[in-house]
Short mmCIF file of C-alpha atoms in Angstrom, two decimals:
data_model
loop_
_atom_site.label_atom_id
_atom_site.label_comp_id
_atom_site.label_asym_id
_atom_site.label_seq_id
_atom_site.Cartn_x
_atom_site.Cartn_y
_atom_site.Cartn_z
CA MET A 14 15.91 3.52 -7.53
CA THR A 15 17.76 0.45 -8.72
CA CYS A 16 14.94 -2.05 -9.30
CA LEU A 17 13.01 -2.47 -12.52
CA LEU A 18 9.30 -1.77 -12.58
CA PRO A 19 7.58 -5.17 -12.40
CA SER A 20 4.98 -6.20 -14.95
CA HIS A 21 2.50 -7.11 -12.20
CA VAL A 22 1.98 -6.29 -8.52
CA ASP A 23 -0.74 -7.12 -6.05
CA VAL A 24 -1.28 -3.44 -5.20
CA LEU A 25 -0.30 -0.46 -7.34
CA ILE A 26 -0.10 2.78 -5.34
CA VAL A 27 -0.35 5.95 -7.40
CA GLY A 28 1.48 8.91 -5.86
CA ALA A 29 4.55 9.20 -3.62
CA GLY A 30 3.44 12.11 -1.49
CA LEU A 31 2.39 12.17 2.15
CA SER A 32 -0.57 9.83 1.52
CA GLY A 33 1.17 7.44 -0.87
CA VAL A 34 4.16 6.89 1.40
CA GLY A 35 1.82 6.37 4.34
CA ALA A 36 -0.25 3.88 2.34
CA ALA A 37 2.86 1.89 1.49
CA CYS A 38 3.94 1.86 5.15
CA HIS A 39 0.56 0.51 6.25
CA LEU A 40 0.67 -2.12 3.54
CA SER A 41 4.21 -3.23 4.35
CA GLN A 42 3.46 -3.45 8.08
CA ASN A 43 0.04 -5.11 7.91
CA ARG A 44 0.52 -7.28 4.81
CA PRO A 45 4.24 -7.95 4.41
CA THR A 46 3.74 -10.64 1.74
CA THR A 47 1.70 -8.36 -0.53
CA SER A 48 3.70 -7.13 -3.50
CA TYR A 49 3.35 -3.45 -4.34
CA ALA A 50 4.86 -0.60 -6.31
CA ILE A 51 4.43 3.17 -6.12
CA VAL A 52 4.36 5.11 -9.38
CA GLU A 53 4.99 8.85 -9.14
CA SER A 54 4.55 11.22 -12.08
CA ARG A 55 7.12 13.68 -10.79
CA GLU A 56 10.88 13.19 -10.41
CA ARG A 57 10.89 13.37 -6.63
CA MET A 58 9.07 12.14 -3.55
CA GLY A 59 6.94 14.39 -1.37
CA GLY A 60 3.96 15.54 -3.42
CA THR A 61 2.68 18.90 -2.19
CA TRP A 62 5.65 19.33 0.14
CA ASP A 63 8.12 19.00 -2.72
CA LEU A 64 6.08 20.93 -5.30
CA PHE A 65 5.32 24.11 -3.35
CA GLN A 66 8.34 26.32 -2.74
CA TYR A 67 6.83 29.70 -1.95
CA PRO A 68 8.16 31.71 1.02
CA GLY A 69 6.83 30.58 4.38
CA ILE A 70 5.37 27.29 3.09
CA ARG A 71 4.14 25.36 6.13
CA SER A 72 1.42 23.07 7.41
CA ASP A 73 -2.03 24.46 8.10
CA SER A 74 -2.56 21.77 10.76
CA ASP A 75 -0.51 20.64 13.72
CA MET A 76 2.04 17.92 12.95
CA PHE A 77 0.75 15.62 15.68
CA THR A 78 -2.33 15.05 13.53
CA LEU A 79 -0.77 15.72 10.12
CA GLY A 80 1.96 13.20 10.94
CA TYR A 81 1.49 9.47 10.50
CA SER A 82 -0.25 7.52 13.25
CA PHE A 83 2.65 5.06 13.37
CA ARG A 84 5.58 7.51 13.33
CA PRO A 85 6.00 10.24 15.97
CA TRP A 86 6.67 13.81 14.99
CA LYS A 87 9.80 14.68 16.97
CA GLU A 88 10.68 18.22 15.93
CA ALA A 89 10.05 21.13 18.27
CA LYS A 90 7.49 23.06 16.24
CA ALA A 91 3.92 21.79 16.18
CA ILE A 92 3.27 23.87 13.04
CA ALA A 93 6.04 22.83 10.68
CA ASP A 94 7.63 24.42 7.64
CA GLY A 95 7.48 22.66 4.28
CA PRO A 96 11.10 21.43 4.18
CA SER A 97 10.68 19.80 7.61
CA ILE A 98 7.53 17.99 6.48
CA LEU A 99 9.27 16.84 3.30
CA HIS A 100 12.15 15.52 5.39
CA TYR A 101 9.66 13.66 7.61
CA VAL A 102 8.05 11.99 4.57
CA LYS A 103 11.40 11.00 3.05
CA GLU A 104 12.78 9.77 6.36
CA THR A 105 9.67 7.64 6.89
CA ALA A 106 10.03 6.15 3.41
CA ARG A 107 13.67 5.32 4.11
CA ASP A 108 13.10 3.82 7.54
CA TYR A 109 10.17 1.68 6.41
CA GLY A 110 11.90 0.39 3.29
CA ILE A 111 9.58 2.19 0.89
CA GLU A 112 12.22 3.86 -1.30
CA ASP A 113 12.99 0.80 -3.41
CA HIS A 114 9.33 0.43 -4.33
CA VAL A 115 9.01 3.93 -5.84
CA PHE A 116 9.25 4.49 -9.60
CA TYR A 117 9.53 8.14 -10.62
CA SER A 118 8.47 9.98 -13.78
CA GLU A 119 5.73 7.40 -14.34
CA LYS A 120 2.34 9.03 -14.88
CA VAL A 121 -0.79 6.88 -14.87
CA THR A 122 -2.91 7.96 -17.83
CA LYS A 123 -5.50 5.16 -17.98
CA ALA A 124 -6.62 2.17 -15.93
CA SER A 125 -8.85 -0.55 -17.37
CA TRP A 126 -10.55 -3.23 -15.26
CA SER A 127 -11.25 -6.69 -16.67
CA SER A 128 -13.92 -8.72 -14.86
CA LEU A 129 -12.75 -11.74 -16.83
CA ASP A 130 -9.19 -11.55 -15.51
CA HIS A 131 -9.99 -9.70 -12.25
CA LEU A 132 -7.08 -7.36 -12.99
CA TRP A 133 -6.39 -3.72 -13.66
CA SER A 134 -4.33 -2.95 -16.74
CA VAL A 135 -2.65 0.38 -16.07
CA GLU A 136 -1.12 2.53 -18.78
CA LEU A 137 1.96 4.52 -17.74
CA LEU A 138 3.53 7.46 -19.53
CA ASN A 139 7.17 8.10 -18.73
CA THR A 140 7.32 11.88 -18.41
CA VAL A 141 11.01 11.96 -19.40
CA SER A 142 11.16 9.59 -22.39
CA GLN A 143 7.46 10.00 -23.34
CA GLU A 144 7.31 6.23 -23.77
CA THR A 145 4.23 4.30 -22.64
CA ARG A 146 4.01 0.87 -21.05
CA ASN A 147 1.55 -1.22 -19.10
CA ILE A 148 1.53 -2.82 -15.69
CA THR A 149 -1.20 -5.01 -14.21
CA CYS A 150 -2.34 -5.07 -10.62
CA SER A 151 -4.98 -6.81 -8.57
CA PHE A 152 -5.84 -3.67 -6.59
CA LEU A 153 -5.40 -0.02 -7.59
CA TYR A 154 -4.85 2.49 -4.79
CA ALA A 155 -4.85 6.17 -5.81
CA ASN A 156 -3.07 8.69 -3.56
CA THR A 157 -2.97 11.49 -6.08
CA GLY A 158 -4.17 14.40 -3.95
CA TYR A 159 -7.03 16.62 -5.03
CA TYR A 160 -5.57 19.19 -7.42
CA ARG A 161 -3.67 19.48 -10.69
CA TYR A 162 0.08 19.60 -10.21
CA ASP A 163 0.77 21.09 -13.63
CA GLU A 164 -1.54 24.08 -13.42
CA GLY A 165 -2.81 26.40 -10.70
CA TYR A 166 -5.95 28.50 -10.95
CA THR A 167 -5.49 32.05 -12.23
CA PRO A 168 -8.55 34.22 -12.90
CA ASP A 169 -8.89 35.91 -16.27
CA TYR A 170 -7.63 39.30 -15.14
CA ARG A 171 -8.45 42.16 -17.48
CA ASP A 172 -5.31 43.59 -19.14
CA ARG A 173 -3.01 41.32 -17.19
CA ASP A 174 -0.42 41.47 -19.97
CA ALA A 175 -0.18 45.23 -19.53
CA PHE A 176 1.57 44.81 -16.19
CA GLN A 177 5.31 45.29 -16.65
CA GLY A 178 6.41 43.79 -13.35
CA GLU A 179 6.72 40.16 -12.32
CA PHE A 180 3.58 37.99 -12.12
CA ILE A 181 3.78 34.80 -10.01
CA HIS A 182 1.48 31.93 -9.10
CA PRO A 183 2.59 30.36 -5.78
CA GLN A 184 2.33 26.84 -7.20
CA PHE A 185 5.30 27.66 -9.44
CA TRP A 186 7.40 29.96 -7.31
CA PRO A 187 10.69 31.04 -8.97
CA ARG A 188 13.64 29.68 -6.99
CA ASP A 189 15.74 32.81 -7.57
CA PHE A 190 13.08 35.28 -6.43
CA GLU A 191 14.19 38.10 -4.12
CA ALA A 192 11.57 40.20 -2.32
CA GLU A 193 13.99 42.74 -0.88
CA GLY A 194 13.02 46.33 -1.61
CA LYS A 195 9.98 45.44 -3.73
CA GLU A 196 6.35 46.54 -3.58
CA ILE A 197 4.33 43.32 -3.70
CA ILE A 198 0.61 42.69 -4.08
CA VAL A 199 -0.70 39.27 -3.08
CA ILE A 200 -4.18 38.53 -4.43
CA GLY A 201 -6.21 36.04 -2.41
CA SER A 202 -7.61 35.32 1.03
CA GLY A 203 -6.95 31.61 1.55
CA ALA A 204 -4.25 29.62 3.30
CA THR A 205 -1.55 30.39 0.73
CA ALA A 206 -2.07 34.15 0.95
CA VAL A 207 -2.15 34.07 4.76
CA THR A 208 1.12 32.11 4.69
CA VAL A 209 3.10 33.92 2.02
CA VAL A 210 2.26 37.52 2.96
CA PRO A 211 4.04 37.70 6.35
CA ALA A 212 6.99 35.76 4.92
CA LEU A 213 7.40 38.26 2.07
CA ALA A 214 6.90 41.18 4.44
CA GLN A 215 10.11 40.32 6.27
CA THR A 216 12.24 41.69 3.41
CA ALA A 217 9.91 43.42 0.93
CA SER A 218 9.52 47.18 0.86
CA HIS A 219 5.80 46.66 1.44
CA VAL A 220 3.17 43.96 0.90
CA THR A 221 -0.51 44.50 0.12
CA LEU A 222 -2.93 41.64 0.65
CA LEU A 223 -5.76 42.24 -1.81
CA GLN A 224 -8.91 40.20 -1.26
CA ARG A 225 -12.42 40.29 -2.68
CA SER A 226 -13.87 39.15 0.65
CA PRO A 227 -12.52 38.16 4.07
CA THR A 228 -11.85 34.70 5.44
CA TYR A 229 -11.81 33.38 8.99
CA ILE A 230 -8.30 33.40 10.46
CA PHE A 231 -7.19 32.21 13.86
CA SER A 232 -3.76 32.40 15.41
CA ALA A 233 -1.99 29.70 17.41
CA PRO A 234 1.59 29.25 18.61
CA PHE A 235 4.14 27.42 16.47
CA ASN A 236 4.88 25.30 19.54
CA ASP A 237 2.56 23.22 21.72
CA ASP A 238 3.49 23.69 25.40
CA THR A 239 1.56 20.60 26.52
CA ALA A 240 3.31 18.54 23.88
CA ASP A 241 6.70 19.82 25.01
CA LYS A 242 5.99 18.77 28.60
CA LEU A 243 4.72 15.31 27.64
CA ARG A 244 7.66 14.64 25.34
CA LYS A 245 10.10 15.42 28.13
CA SER A 246 8.58 12.90 30.53
CA LEU A 247 7.18 10.07 28.37
CA PRO A 248 8.49 7.67 25.71
CA PRO A 249 8.17 9.21 22.22
CA MET A 250 5.32 7.03 20.95
CA VAL A 251 3.32 7.31 24.18
CA ALA A 252 3.66 11.10 24.21
CA TYR A 253 2.83 11.31 20.50
CA ARG A 254 -0.37 9.32 20.88
CA LEU A 255 -1.52 11.39 23.84
CA ILE A 256 -0.82 14.68 22.05
CA ARG A 257 -2.47 13.39 18.89
CA PHE A 258 -5.56 12.32 20.86
CA LYS A 259 -5.73 15.72 22.59
CA ASN A 260 -5.53 17.60 19.31
CA ILE A 261 -8.05 15.36 17.56
CA ILE A 262 -10.62 15.84 20.30
CA ARG A 263 -9.97 19.57 20.50
CA GLY A 264 -10.31 19.92 16.73
CA SER A 265 -13.52 17.86 16.63
CA ILE A 266 -15.12 19.89 19.42
CA THR A 267 -14.08 23.17 17.79
CA TYR A 268 -15.54 22.13 14.44
CA GLN A 269 -18.82 21.00 15.98
CA LEU A 270 -19.06 24.26 17.93
CA CYS A 271 -18.55 26.21 14.69
CA ARG A 272 -21.36 24.30 12.99
CA ARG A 273 -23.82 24.32 15.88
CA ALA A 274 -23.23 27.78 17.34
CA PRO A 275 -21.84 29.85 14.45
CA ASN A 276 -22.84 33.23 15.86
CA LEU A 277 -21.04 32.51 19.11
CA VAL A 278 -17.90 31.46 17.25
CA LYS A 279 -18.07 34.49 14.95
CA GLY A 280 -17.92 36.71 18.02
CA MET A 281 -14.97 34.75 19.40
CA PHE A 282 -13.07 35.13 16.12
CA LYS A 283 -13.72 38.87 16.03
CA LYS A 284 -12.63 39.45 19.63
CA ASN A 285 -9.47 37.41 19.10
CA ILE A 286 -8.52 39.42 16.03
CA GLU A 287 -9.33 42.79 17.62
CA LYS A 288 -6.88 42.02 20.42
CA GLN A 289 -4.05 41.53 17.92
CA LEU A 290 -4.59 44.58 15.72
CA PRO A 291 -4.30 48.32 16.40
CA GLU A 292 -7.19 50.05 18.13
CA ASN A 293 -10.06 51.00 15.77
CA TYR A 294 -8.71 48.78 12.98
CA ASP A 295 -11.50 47.96 10.49
CA VAL A 296 -11.96 44.31 11.44
CA ASP A 297 -15.49 44.21 10.00
CA THR A 298 -14.30 45.00 6.48
CA HIS A 299 -11.14 42.92 6.36
CA PHE A 300 -11.68 39.99 8.73
CA THR A 301 -15.44 39.40 9.11
CA PRO A 302 -16.76 37.02 6.43
CA THR A 303 -20.43 36.89 5.42
CA TYR A 304 -20.51 33.09 5.72
CA ASN A 305 -20.33 30.91 8.83
CA PRO A 306 -17.08 29.41 10.20
CA TRP A 307 -16.13 26.23 8.33
CA ASP A 308 -18.45 26.85 5.39
CA GLN A 309 -14.99 27.41 3.98
CA ARG A 310 -11.76 26.19 5.54
CA VAL A 311 -10.52 28.32 8.42
CA CYS A 312 -6.99 29.66 7.95
CA LEU A 313 -4.22 29.38 10.51
CA ASP A 314 -1.90 32.28 11.32
CA PRO A 315 0.88 30.79 13.50
CA SER A 316 2.09 33.13 16.23
CA ALA A 317 -0.12 35.86 14.71
CA SER A 318 2.55 36.60 12.10
CA LEU A 319 0.06 38.16 9.67
CA PHE A 320 -1.56 40.29 12.36
CA ARG A 321 1.85 41.41 13.63
CA SER A 322 2.87 42.37 10.09
CA ILE A 323 -0.28 44.47 9.75
CA SER A 324 0.35 46.10 13.12
CA ASN A 325 3.94 47.07 12.29
CA GLY A 326 2.93 48.56 8.95
CA SER A 327 4.73 46.12 6.65
CA VAL A 328 1.41 44.71 5.37
CA THR A 329 -1.73 46.53 4.27
CA MET A 330 -5.10 44.82 3.87
CA VAL A 331 -7.30 45.89 0.95
CA THR A 332 -10.78 44.44 0.45
CA ASP A 333 -12.04 45.34 -3.01
CA HIS A 334 -12.58 43.95 -6.51
CA ILE A 335 -10.08 44.19 -9.35
CA GLU A 336 -11.11 46.34 -12.31
CA LYS A 337 -7.97 45.76 -14.38
CA PHE A 338 -4.20 45.55 -14.44
CA ASP A 339 -2.09 48.37 -15.83
CA THR A 340 1.61 48.88 -16.41
CA THR A 341 2.42 49.66 -12.78
CA GLY A 342 -0.08 47.62 -10.80
CA ILE A 343 -3.81 47.13 -10.28
CA VAL A 344 -6.81 49.42 -10.66
CA LEU A 345 -9.64 48.54 -8.26
CA GLN A 346 -13.37 48.94 -8.86
CA SER A 347 -13.38 51.66 -6.20
CA GLY A 348 -10.99 53.65 -8.42
CA THR A 349 -7.99 53.14 -6.14
CA HIS A 350 -4.68 52.27 -7.80
CA LEU A 351 -2.23 49.87 -6.15
CA ASN A 352 1.40 50.09 -7.25
CA ALA A 353 3.44 46.92 -7.53
CA ASP A 354 6.77 45.58 -8.68
CA VAL A 355 5.44 42.04 -8.20
CA ILE A 356 1.92 40.60 -8.25
CA VAL A 357 1.31 37.18 -6.67
CA SER A 358 -1.94 35.48 -7.65
CA ALA A 359 -2.64 33.26 -4.63
CA THR A 360 -6.01 32.40 -6.10
CA GLY A 361 -6.21 28.68 -5.61
CA LEU A 362 -5.97 25.33 -7.28
CA HIS A 363 -7.56 23.37 -10.09
CA LEU A 364 -9.37 20.51 -8.37
CA GLN A 365 -8.70 17.12 -9.96
CA VAL A 366 -9.80 13.67 -8.83
CA LEU A 367 -7.52 10.63 -9.30
CA GLY A 368 -4.83 12.76 -10.91
CA GLY A 369 -6.78 12.84 -14.16
CA ILE A 370 -6.62 9.06 -14.67
CA GLU A 371 -9.11 7.74 -17.24
CA LEU A 372 -11.03 4.82 -15.74
CA GLU A 373 -12.64 2.01 -17.68
CA VAL A 374 -14.55 -1.04 -16.42
CA ASP A 375 -15.01 -3.84 -18.95
CA GLY A 376 -14.66 -1.45 -21.86
CA THR A 377 -17.05 1.18 -20.48
CA ASP A 378 -15.72 4.59 -19.43
CA VAL A 379 -16.34 5.61 -15.81
CA ASP A 380 -17.75 9.12 -15.44
CA LEU A 381 -16.63 10.12 -11.96
CA SER A 382 -18.94 13.14 -11.91
CA THR A 383 -21.95 10.79 -11.81
CA THR A 384 -20.31 8.12 -9.65
CA ILE A 385 -21.18 7.82 -5.97
CA SER A 386 -18.37 7.28 -3.52
CA TYR A 387 -18.47 4.60 -0.85
CA LYS A 388 -17.26 5.54 2.63
CA GLY A 389 -15.30 8.32 0.98
CA LEU A 390 -12.68 5.87 -0.31
CA MET A 391 -14.17 3.67 -3.06
CA PHE A 392 -16.41 4.24 -6.07
CA CYS A 393 -19.67 2.35 -6.41
CA GLY A 394 -19.51 -0.04 -9.33
CA VAL A 395 -15.72 0.19 -9.69
CA PRO A 396 -13.99 -3.00 -8.45
CA ASN A 397 -10.73 -3.24 -6.51
CA LEU A 398 -10.00 0.46 -6.34
CA ALA A 399 -9.53 2.80 -3.40
CA PHE A 400 -8.64 6.48 -3.31
CA THR A 401 -7.51 8.93 -0.65
CA VAL A 402 -8.99 12.36 -0.14
CA GLY A 403 -8.20 13.83 3.24
CA TYR A 404 -10.44 15.80 5.55
CA THR A 405 -11.45 19.34 4.65
CA ASN A 406 -12.13 20.16 8.31
CA ALA A 407 -9.11 18.51 9.94
CA SER A 408 -5.64 17.20 9.12
CA TRP A 409 -5.37 15.42 5.78
CA THR A 410 -3.43 12.48 7.18
CA LEU A 411 -6.07 11.56 9.75
CA LYS A 412 -8.31 10.43 6.89
CA ALA A 413 -5.41 9.02 4.85
CA ASP A 414 -4.41 6.75 7.75
CA LEU A 415 -7.98 5.48 8.10
CA VAL A 416 -8.23 4.76 4.37
CA ALA A 417 -4.92 2.86 4.39
CA ASN A 418 -6.04 0.74 7.32
CA TYR A 419 -9.38 0.03 5.64
CA VAL A 420 -7.66 -1.05 2.41
CA CYS A 421 -5.62 -3.56 4.40
CA ARG A 422 -8.83 -4.83 6.01
CA LEU A 423 -10.42 -5.21 2.56
CA LEU A 424 -7.44 -7.19 1.27
CA ASP A 425 -7.51 -9.40 4.38
CA ALA A 426 -11.22 -10.07 3.83
CA MET A 427 -10.62 -10.93 0.18
CA ASP A 428 -7.95 -13.44 1.18
CA LYS A 429 -10.19 -14.96 3.86
CA LYS A 430 -13.10 -15.33 1.43
CA GLY A 431 -10.92 -16.52 -1.44
CA ALA A 432 -12.17 -13.53 -3.45
CA THR A 433 -10.37 -11.73 -6.24
CA GLN A 434 -12.86 -8.89 -6.58
CA VAL A 435 -14.62 -6.51 -4.19
CA ILE A 436 -17.17 -4.00 -5.39
CA ALA A 437 -19.28 -1.44 -3.56
CA GLN A 438 -22.94 -1.42 -4.47
CA ALA A 439 -24.66 1.84 -5.38
CA PRO A 440 -27.48 3.17 -3.20
CA ASP A 441 -31.12 3.40 -4.22
CA PRO A 442 -31.38 5.88 -7.13
CA SER A 443 -33.84 7.96 -5.12
CA MET A 444 -31.20 8.81 -2.49
CA LYS A 445 -30.22 12.46 -2.36
CA VAL A 446 -26.62 13.06 -3.43
CA GLU A 447 -24.09 15.90 -3.26
CA THR A 448 -20.40 16.37 -4.08
CA VAL A 449 -17.83 14.65 -1.87
CA PHE A 450 -16.31 18.02 -0.96
CA ASP A 451 -18.48 19.63 1.69
CA LEU A 452 -16.99 23.13 1.42
CA ASP A 453 -18.21 26.27 -0.31
CA ALA A 454 -14.66 27.08 -1.45
CA GLY A 455 -13.98 28.61 -4.85
CA TYR A 456 -12.03 25.61 -6.14
CA VAL A 457 -14.98 23.35 -5.25
CA ARG A 458 -17.54 25.62 -6.95
CA ARG A 459 -15.38 25.86 -10.07
CA SER A 460 -15.19 22.07 -10.26
CA ALA A 461 -18.93 21.41 -9.92
CA GLY A 462 -19.88 18.64 -12.33
CA GLN A 463 -16.37 17.18 -12.35
CA VAL A 464 -16.08 15.51 -8.94
CA PRO A 465 -17.71 12.36 -7.51
CA LEU A 466 -20.84 12.36 -5.41
CA GLN A 467 -21.73 11.09 -1.97
CA GLY A 468 -25.03 9.89 -0.61
CA ALA A 469 -27.18 11.17 2.23
CA LYS A 470 -26.35 8.35 4.62
CA ARG A 471 -23.77 5.70 5.39
CA PRO A 472 -22.06 3.81 3.88
CA TRP A 473 -22.24 6.21 0.93
CA ARG A 474 -20.88 9.08 2.96
CA LEU A 475 -18.57 9.60 5.92
CA ALA A 476 -19.30 11.71 8.95
CA GLN A 477 -16.28 14.01 8.33
CA ASN A 478 -15.73 13.42 12.03
CA TYR A 479 -12.54 11.56 12.87
CA PRO A 480 -13.68 9.80 16.06
CA LEU A 481 -16.81 8.48 14.31
CA ASP A 482 -14.93 7.60 11.13
CA TYR A 483 -12.25 5.87 13.18
CA MET A 484 -14.83 3.54 14.72
CA ASP A 485 -16.44 2.92 11.34
CA LEU A 486 -13.37 2.37 9.16
CA LYS A 487 -11.06 0.73 11.67
CA HIS A 488 -13.44 -1.28 13.84
CA GLY A 489 -16.78 -1.41 12.02
CA SER A 490 -17.87 -4.59 10.24
CA LEU A 491 -17.57 -4.79 6.47
CA PRO A 492 -21.19 -4.23 5.36
CA ALA A 493 -23.28 -6.31 2.98
CA THR A 494 -23.10 -3.48 0.45
CA LEU A 495 -19.57 -4.71 -0.27
CA VAL A 496 -19.79 -7.66 -2.64
CA PHE A 497 -16.89 -10.12 -2.74
CA SER A 498 -16.50 -12.60 -5.57
#
């Protein structure tokens, strides 16, 4: 980075991860005369894909939908490893001229809106020098993800300090870690556990996956045969769009089937898993959740690597509750003792909205926990601000692309109307509201009372259905509930 951070920009993008880079690309393509800067609290680009370094780190969605709408994914694997995704983000930033707009080690701590000036005054903390400074912007665009980067969630394990081996949270994986010859326990049942366990099992003496309760897991190939055929015979962008469309429709149909015929889908999950595990394996205990598919996010096991690791004996599933830690491992409530050289607590994230930024409108603090979102991308009563939170039931970037396009439409409308402010009106106070995260996941339950709300109907909620949201956000009219001035 050779440029100096300007004192004012038209649009300030917060975050240089997958969403932030995509937002800047949309802005530079659709509004080339709009000035912008990206401030990133960390020292490097990439967000999640730079932060997480645990073994096996990969996407939990196919790259034809996790990739940007405007830039084809060209690598062979449809389910990509973390370094490949990071390379894709950085390469996109380079090719679209985004790099010179990124300012690293600049953490946004507070943003204050002035209705008199129609500007945001944004306070930045340099995480290296610890110096603070301010920048103003006409529009604030937060692409900060949904969790705390500085702290993962670790339960309060009884006697954890008694354990004499190595204790690791995947969010802060030690770069010099060697699994070879070690007995490892991985605690958790979500995407991280499903990813890291088979990767560790390749060299560890043995890996135990310890879970309190099962999760839904489905296996799919790393490669997409249809995609391979289309990419051989069609121009890259044409093939990419066709594959993307196919996967979007397939994903939407699958999700709707899960919601509308859960018992049917439960049976399909069970039969699929039984085929991949040894005969008489206890699928009911270890892989049959009590909730319906997509009440919590369904985990992906590419090429059945977890199931194969269980079948070959390198991984053991244990479904039980932890009583306490001791010097050599974990004591379970059943009385069983699990030995370990290493314990990995793959127990989730700390949910955080807007990266912890304090918001203020005309001197009054904004309490996001009582604020209703608008179309899943603005906050009612908060002017000239958009935020990105991806889908919980599909690829993150599908939603991020729609938000970026909508922001450009908003800015175009402001220019056309000669407006310097746009604000979303709140619904009738009698409208039923709920949190914006429509999952029953642990990290959502733990964050109850800290996250924004959504209404019972549009435009104060989205369908969480990409085809419908695409028509709404990309082609729908800007409703009267948006006030320009």
